[in-house]
mmCIF file with all atom_site columns, C-alpha atoms and ligand atoms in Angstrom:
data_model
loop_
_atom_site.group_PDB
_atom_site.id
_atom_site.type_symbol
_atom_site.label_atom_id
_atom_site.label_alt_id
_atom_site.label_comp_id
_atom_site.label_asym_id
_atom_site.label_entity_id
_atom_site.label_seq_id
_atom_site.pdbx_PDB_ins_code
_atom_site.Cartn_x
_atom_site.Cartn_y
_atom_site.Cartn_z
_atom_site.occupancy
_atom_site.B_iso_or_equiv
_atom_site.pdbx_formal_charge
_atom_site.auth_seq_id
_atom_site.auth_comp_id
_atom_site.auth_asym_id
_atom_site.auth_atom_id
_atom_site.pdbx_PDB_model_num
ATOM   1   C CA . UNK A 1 1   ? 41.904 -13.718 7.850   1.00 94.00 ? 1   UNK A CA 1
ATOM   2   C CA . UNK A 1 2   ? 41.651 -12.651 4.098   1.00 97.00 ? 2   UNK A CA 1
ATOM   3   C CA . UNK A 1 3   ? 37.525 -12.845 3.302   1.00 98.00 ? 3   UNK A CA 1
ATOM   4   C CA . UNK A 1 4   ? 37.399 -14.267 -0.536  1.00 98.00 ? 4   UNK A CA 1
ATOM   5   C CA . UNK A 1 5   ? 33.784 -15.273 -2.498  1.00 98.00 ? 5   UNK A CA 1
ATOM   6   C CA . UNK A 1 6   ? 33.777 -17.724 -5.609  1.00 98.00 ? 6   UNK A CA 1
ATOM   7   C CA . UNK A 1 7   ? 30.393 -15.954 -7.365  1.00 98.00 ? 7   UNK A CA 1
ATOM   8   C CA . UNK A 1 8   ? 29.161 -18.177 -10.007 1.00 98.00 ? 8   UNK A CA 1
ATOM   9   C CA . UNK A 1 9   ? 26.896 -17.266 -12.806 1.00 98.00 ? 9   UNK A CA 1
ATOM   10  C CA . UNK A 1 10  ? 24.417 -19.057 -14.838 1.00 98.00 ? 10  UNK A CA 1
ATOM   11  C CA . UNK A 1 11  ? 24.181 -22.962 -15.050 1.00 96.00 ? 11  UNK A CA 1
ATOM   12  C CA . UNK A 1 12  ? 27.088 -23.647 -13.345 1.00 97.00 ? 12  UNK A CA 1
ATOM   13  C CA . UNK A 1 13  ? 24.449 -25.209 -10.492 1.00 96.00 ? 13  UNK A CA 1
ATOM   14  C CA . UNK A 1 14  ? 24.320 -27.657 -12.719 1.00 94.00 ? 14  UNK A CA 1
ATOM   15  C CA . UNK A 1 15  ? 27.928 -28.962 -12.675 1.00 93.00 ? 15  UNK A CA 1
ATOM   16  C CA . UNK A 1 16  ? 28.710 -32.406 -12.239 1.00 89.00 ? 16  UNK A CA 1
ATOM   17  C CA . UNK A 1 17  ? 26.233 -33.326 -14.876 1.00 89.00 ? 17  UNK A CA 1
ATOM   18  C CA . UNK A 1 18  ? 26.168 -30.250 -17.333 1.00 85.00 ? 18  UNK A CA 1
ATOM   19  C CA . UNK A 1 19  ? 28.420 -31.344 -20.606 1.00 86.00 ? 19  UNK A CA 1
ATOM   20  C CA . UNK A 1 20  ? 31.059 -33.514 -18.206 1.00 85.00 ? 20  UNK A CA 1
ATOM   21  C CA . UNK A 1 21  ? 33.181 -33.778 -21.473 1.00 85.00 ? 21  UNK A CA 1
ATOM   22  C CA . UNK A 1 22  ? 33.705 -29.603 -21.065 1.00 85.00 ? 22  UNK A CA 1
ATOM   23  C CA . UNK A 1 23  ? 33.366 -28.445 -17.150 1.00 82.00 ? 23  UNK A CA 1
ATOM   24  C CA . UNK A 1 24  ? 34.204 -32.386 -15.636 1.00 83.00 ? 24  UNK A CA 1
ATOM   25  C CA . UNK A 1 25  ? 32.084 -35.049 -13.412 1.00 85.00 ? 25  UNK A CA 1
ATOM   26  C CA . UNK A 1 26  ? 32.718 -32.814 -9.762  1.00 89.00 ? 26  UNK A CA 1
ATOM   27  C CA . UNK A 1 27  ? 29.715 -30.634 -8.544  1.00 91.00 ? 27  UNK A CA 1
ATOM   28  C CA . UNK A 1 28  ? 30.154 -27.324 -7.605  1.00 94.00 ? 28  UNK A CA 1
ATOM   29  C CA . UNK A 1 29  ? 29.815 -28.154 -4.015  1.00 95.00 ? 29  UNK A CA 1
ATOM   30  C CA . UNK A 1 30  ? 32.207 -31.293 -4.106  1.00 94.00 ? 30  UNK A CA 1
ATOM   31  C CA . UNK A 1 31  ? 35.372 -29.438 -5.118  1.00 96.00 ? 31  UNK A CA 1
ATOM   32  C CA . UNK A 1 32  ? 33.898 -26.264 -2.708  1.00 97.00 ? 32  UNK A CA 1
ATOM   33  C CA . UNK A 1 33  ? 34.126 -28.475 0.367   1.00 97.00 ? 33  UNK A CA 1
ATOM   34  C CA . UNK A 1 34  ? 37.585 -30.038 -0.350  1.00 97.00 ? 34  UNK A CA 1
ATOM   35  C CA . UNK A 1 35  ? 39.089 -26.892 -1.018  1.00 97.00 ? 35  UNK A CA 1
ATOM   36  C CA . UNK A 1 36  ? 37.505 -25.050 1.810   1.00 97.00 ? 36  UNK A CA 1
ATOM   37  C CA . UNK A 1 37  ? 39.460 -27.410 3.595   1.00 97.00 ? 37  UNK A CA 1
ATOM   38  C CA . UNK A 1 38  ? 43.082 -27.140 1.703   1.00 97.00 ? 38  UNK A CA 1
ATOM   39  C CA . UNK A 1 39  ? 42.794 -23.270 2.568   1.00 97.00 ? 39  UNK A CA 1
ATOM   40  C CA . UNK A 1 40  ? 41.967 -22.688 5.926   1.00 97.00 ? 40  UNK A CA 1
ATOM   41  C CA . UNK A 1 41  ? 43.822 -19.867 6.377   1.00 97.00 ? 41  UNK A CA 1
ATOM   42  C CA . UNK A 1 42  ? 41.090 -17.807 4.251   1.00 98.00 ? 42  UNK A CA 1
ATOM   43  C CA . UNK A 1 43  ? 37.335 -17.209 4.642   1.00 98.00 ? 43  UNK A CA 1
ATOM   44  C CA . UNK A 1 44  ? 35.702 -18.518 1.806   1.00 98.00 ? 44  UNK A CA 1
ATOM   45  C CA . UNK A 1 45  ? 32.255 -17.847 0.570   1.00 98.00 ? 45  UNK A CA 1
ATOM   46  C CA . UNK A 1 46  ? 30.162 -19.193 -2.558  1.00 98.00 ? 46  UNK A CA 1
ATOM   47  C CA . UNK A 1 47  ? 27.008 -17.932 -3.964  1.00 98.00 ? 47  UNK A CA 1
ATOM   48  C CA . UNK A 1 48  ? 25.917 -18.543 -7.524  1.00 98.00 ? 48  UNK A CA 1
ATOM   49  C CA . UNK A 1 49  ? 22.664 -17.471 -9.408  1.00 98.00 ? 49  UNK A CA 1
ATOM   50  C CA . UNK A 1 50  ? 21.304 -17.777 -12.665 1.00 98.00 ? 50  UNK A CA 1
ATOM   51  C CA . UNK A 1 51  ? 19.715 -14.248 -12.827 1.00 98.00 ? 51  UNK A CA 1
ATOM   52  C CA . UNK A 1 52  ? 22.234 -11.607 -13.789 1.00 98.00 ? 52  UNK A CA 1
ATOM   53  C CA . UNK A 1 53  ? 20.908 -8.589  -11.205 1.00 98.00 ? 53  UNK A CA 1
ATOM   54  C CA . UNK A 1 54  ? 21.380 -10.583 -8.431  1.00 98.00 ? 54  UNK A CA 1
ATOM   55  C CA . UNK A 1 55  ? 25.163 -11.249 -9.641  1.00 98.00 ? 55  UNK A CA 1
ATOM   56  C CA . UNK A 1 56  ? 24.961 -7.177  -9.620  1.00 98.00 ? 56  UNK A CA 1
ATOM   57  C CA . UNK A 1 57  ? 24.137 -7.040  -6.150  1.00 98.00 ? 57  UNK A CA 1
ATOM   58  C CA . UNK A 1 58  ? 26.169 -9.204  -4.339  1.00 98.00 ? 58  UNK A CA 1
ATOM   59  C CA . UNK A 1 59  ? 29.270 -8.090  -6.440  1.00 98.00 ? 59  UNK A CA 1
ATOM   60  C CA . UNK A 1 60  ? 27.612 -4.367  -5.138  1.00 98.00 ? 60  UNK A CA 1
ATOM   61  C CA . UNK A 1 61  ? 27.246 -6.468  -1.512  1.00 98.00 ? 61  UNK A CA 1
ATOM   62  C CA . UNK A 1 62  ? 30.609 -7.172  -1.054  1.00 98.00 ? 62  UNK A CA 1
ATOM   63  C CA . UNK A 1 63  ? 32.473 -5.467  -3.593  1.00 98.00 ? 63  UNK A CA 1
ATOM   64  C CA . UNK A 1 64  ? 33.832 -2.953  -0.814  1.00 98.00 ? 64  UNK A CA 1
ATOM   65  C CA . UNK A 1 65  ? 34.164 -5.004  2.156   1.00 96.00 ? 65  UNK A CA 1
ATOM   66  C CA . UNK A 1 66  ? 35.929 -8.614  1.530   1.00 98.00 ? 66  UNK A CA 1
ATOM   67  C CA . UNK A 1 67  ? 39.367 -9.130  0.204   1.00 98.00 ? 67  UNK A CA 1
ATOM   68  C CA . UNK A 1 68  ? 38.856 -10.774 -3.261  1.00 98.00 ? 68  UNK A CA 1
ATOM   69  C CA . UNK A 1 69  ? 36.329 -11.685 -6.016  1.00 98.00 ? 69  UNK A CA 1
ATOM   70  C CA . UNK A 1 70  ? 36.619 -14.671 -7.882  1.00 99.00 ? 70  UNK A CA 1
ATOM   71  C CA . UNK A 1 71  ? 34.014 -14.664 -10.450 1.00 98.00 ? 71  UNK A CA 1
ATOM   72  C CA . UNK A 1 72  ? 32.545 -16.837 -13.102 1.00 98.00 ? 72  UNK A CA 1
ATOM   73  C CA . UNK A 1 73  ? 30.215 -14.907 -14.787 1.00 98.00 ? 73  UNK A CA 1
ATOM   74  C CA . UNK A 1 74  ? 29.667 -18.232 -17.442 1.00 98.00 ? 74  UNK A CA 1
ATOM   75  C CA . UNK A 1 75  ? 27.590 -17.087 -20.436 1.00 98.00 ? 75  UNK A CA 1
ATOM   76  C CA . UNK A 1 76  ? 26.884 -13.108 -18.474 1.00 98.00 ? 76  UNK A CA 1
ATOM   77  C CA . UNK A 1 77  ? 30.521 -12.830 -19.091 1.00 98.00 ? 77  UNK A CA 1
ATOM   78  C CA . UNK A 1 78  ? 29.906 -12.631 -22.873 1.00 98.00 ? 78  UNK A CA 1
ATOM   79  C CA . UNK A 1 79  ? 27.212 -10.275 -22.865 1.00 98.00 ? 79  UNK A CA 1
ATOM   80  C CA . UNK A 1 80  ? 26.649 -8.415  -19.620 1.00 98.00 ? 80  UNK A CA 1
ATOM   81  C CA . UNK A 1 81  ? 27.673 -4.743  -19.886 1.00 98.00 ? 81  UNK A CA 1
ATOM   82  C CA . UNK A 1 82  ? 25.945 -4.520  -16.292 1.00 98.00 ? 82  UNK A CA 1
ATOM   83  C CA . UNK A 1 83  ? 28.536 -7.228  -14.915 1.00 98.00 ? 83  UNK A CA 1
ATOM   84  C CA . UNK A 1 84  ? 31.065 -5.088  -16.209 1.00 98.00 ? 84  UNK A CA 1
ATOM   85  C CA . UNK A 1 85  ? 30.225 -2.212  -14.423 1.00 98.00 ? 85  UNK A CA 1
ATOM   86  C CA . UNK A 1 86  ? 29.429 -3.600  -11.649 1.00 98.00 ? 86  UNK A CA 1
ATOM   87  C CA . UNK A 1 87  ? 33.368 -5.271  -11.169 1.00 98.00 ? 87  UNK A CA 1
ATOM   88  C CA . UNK A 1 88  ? 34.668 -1.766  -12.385 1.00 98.00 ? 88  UNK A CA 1
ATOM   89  C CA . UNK A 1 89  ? 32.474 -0.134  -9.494  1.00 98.00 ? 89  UNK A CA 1
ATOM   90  C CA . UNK A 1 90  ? 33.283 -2.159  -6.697  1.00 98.00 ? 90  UNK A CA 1
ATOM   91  C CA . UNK A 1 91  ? 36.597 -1.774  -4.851  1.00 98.00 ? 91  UNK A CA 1
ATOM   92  C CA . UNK A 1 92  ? 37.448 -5.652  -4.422  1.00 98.00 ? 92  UNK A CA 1
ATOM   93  C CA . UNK A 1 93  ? 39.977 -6.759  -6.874  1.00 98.00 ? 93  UNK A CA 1
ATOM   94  C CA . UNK A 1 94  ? 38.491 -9.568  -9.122  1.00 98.00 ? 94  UNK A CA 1
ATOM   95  C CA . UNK A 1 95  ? 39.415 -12.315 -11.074 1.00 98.00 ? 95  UNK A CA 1
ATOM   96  C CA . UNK A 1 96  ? 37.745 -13.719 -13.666 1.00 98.00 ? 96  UNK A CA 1
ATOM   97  C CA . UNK A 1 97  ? 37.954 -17.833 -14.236 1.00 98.00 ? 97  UNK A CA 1
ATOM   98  C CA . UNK A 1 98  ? 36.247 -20.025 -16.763 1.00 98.00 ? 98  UNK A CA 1
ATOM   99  C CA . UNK A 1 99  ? 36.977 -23.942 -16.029 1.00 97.00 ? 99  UNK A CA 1
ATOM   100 C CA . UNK A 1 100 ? 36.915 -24.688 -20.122 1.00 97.00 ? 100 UNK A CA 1
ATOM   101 C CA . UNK A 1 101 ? 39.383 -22.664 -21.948 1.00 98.00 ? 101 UNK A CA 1
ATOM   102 C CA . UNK A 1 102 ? 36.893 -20.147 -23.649 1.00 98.00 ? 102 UNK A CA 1
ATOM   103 C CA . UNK A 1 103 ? 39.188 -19.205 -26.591 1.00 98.00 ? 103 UNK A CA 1
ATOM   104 C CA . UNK A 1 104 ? 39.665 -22.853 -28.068 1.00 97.00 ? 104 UNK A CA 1
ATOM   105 C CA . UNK A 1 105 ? 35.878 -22.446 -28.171 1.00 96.00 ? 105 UNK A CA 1
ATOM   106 C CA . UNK A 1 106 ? 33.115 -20.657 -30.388 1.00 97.00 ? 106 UNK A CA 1
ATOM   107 C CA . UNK A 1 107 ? 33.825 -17.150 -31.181 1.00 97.00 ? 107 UNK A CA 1
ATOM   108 C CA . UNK A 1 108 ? 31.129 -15.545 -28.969 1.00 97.00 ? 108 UNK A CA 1
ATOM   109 C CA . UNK A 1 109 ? 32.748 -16.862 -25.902 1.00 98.00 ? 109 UNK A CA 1
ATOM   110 C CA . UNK A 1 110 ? 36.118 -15.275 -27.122 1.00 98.00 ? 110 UNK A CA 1
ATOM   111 C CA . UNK A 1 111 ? 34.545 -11.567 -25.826 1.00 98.00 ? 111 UNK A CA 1
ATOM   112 C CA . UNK A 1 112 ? 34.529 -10.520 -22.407 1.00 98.00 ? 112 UNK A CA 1
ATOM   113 C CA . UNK A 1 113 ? 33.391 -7.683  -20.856 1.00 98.00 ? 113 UNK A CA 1
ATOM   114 C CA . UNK A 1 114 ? 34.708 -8.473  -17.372 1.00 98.00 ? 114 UNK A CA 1
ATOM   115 C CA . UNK A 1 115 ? 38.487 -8.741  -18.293 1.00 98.00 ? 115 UNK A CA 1
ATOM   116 C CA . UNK A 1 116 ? 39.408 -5.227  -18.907 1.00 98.00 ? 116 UNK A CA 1
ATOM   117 C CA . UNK A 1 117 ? 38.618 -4.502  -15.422 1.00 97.00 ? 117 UNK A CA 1
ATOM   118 C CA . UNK A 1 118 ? 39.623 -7.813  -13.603 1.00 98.00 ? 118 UNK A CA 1
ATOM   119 C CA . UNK A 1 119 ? 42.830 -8.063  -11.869 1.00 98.00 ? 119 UNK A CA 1
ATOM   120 C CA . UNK A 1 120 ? 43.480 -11.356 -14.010 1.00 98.00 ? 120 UNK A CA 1
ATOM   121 C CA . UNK A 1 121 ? 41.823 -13.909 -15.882 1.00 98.00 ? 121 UNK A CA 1
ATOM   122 C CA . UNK A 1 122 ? 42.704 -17.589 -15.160 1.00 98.00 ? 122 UNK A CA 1
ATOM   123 C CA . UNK A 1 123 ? 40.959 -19.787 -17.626 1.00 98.00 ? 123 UNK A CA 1
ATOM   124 C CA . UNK A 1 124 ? 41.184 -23.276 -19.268 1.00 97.00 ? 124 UNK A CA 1
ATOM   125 C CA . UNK A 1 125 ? 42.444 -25.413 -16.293 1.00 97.00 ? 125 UNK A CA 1
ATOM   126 C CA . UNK A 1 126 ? 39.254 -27.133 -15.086 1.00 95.00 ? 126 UNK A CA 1
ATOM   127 C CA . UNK A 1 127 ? 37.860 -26.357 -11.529 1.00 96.00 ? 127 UNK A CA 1
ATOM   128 C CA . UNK A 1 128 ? 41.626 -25.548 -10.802 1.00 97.00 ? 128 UNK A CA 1
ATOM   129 C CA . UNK A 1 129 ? 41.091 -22.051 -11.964 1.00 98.00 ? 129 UNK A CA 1
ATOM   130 C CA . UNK A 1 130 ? 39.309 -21.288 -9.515  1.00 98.00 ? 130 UNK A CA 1
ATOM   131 C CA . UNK A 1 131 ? 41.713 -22.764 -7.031  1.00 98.00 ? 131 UNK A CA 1
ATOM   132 C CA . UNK A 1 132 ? 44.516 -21.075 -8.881  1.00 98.00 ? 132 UNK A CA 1
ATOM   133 C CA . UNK A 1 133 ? 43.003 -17.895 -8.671  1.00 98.00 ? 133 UNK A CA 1
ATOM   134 C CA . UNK A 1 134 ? 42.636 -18.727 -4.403  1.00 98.00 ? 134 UNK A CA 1
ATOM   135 C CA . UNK A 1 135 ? 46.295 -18.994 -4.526  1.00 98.00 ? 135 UNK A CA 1
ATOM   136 C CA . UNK A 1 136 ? 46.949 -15.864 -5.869  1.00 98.00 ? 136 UNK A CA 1
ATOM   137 C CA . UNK A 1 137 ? 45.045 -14.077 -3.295  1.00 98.00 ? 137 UNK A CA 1
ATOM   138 C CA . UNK A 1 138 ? 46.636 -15.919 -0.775  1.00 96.00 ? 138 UNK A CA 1
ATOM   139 C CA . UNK A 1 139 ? 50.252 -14.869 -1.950  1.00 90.00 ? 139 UNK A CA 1
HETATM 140 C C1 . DQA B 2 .   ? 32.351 -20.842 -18.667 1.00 72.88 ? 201 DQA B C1 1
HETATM 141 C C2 . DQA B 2 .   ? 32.528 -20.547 -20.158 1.00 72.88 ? 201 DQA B C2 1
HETATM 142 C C3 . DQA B 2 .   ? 31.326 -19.804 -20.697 1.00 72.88 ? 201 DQA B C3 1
HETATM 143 O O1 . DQA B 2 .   ? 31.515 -19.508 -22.077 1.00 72.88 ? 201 DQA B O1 1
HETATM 144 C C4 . DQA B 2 .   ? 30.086 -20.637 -20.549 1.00 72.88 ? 201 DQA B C4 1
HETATM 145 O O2 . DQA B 2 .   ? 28.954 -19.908 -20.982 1.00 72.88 ? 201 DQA B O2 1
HETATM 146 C C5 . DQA B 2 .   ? 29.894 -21.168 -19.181 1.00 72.88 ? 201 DQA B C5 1
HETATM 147 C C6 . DQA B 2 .   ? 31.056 -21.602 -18.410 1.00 72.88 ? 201 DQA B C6 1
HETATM 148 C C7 . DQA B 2 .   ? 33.491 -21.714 -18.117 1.00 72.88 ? 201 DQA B C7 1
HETATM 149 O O3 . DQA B 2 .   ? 33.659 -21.710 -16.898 1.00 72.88 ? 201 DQA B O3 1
HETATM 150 O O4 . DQA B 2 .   ? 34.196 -22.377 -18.875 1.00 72.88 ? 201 DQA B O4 1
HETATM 151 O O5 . DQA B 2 .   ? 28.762 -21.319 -18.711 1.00 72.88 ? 201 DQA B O5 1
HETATM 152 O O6 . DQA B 2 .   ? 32.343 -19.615 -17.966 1.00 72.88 ? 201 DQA B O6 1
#
């Protein structure tokens, strides 16, 4: 059974309630259960933080044992050169989602410094990125 991990970054604890015009009226753990359920034919983790080292070490924790990455860094991905390194470290392909489409936003979220070493970036299509991004580790 393929072992994937949704890491989360900053705020997004707070979805459900954080700007539901943007990121939508589902928490986290909502949309987590259901779709733990449409894909049981994976392992599927989550852990999220809002303190950028400790999205360092569990990328470092499982970045060379489980199948796939999917990471939302949120606002690390526009300014953390350590989040970078760390996903071109670690072995574990990764893909990068955002659930708002980050370039139909401001122009600091337009810079990433995860992409260039992601396997993909799937962005823009609410919490379905993230389920999007499932698929393609599934296939
Ligand atoms: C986000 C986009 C980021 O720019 C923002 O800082 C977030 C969420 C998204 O999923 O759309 O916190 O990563």
């Amino acid at each position: 059974m393929k072992k994937l991990i949704i890491i989360n970054g900053p705020n997004l604890n707070l979805l459900g309630k954080r700007e539901p015009n943007i990121y939508g009226s589902l928490t986290f753990m909502e949309f987590f259960d259901a779709t733990k359920k449409k894909y049981p034919q994976v392992s599927l983790e989550h852990f999220q933080s809002n303190i950028e080292g400790e999205l360092i070490d569990k990328l470092q924790e499982v970045g060379f044992n489980y199948d796939g990455v999917i990471l939302n860094a949120a606002a690390y991905t526009h300014t953390s050169v350590g989040i970078g390194d760390a996903v071109k470290a670690i072995e574990t392909p990764v893909i990068e989602v955002h659930i708002s489409n980050t370039f139909a936003r401001e122009e600091f979220r337009h810079k990433s410094f995860i992409s260039q070493n992601a396997k993909g970036v799937i962005l823009g299509f609410g919490l379905q990125s993230y389920e999007l991004a499932i698929q393609s580790f599934i296939n």
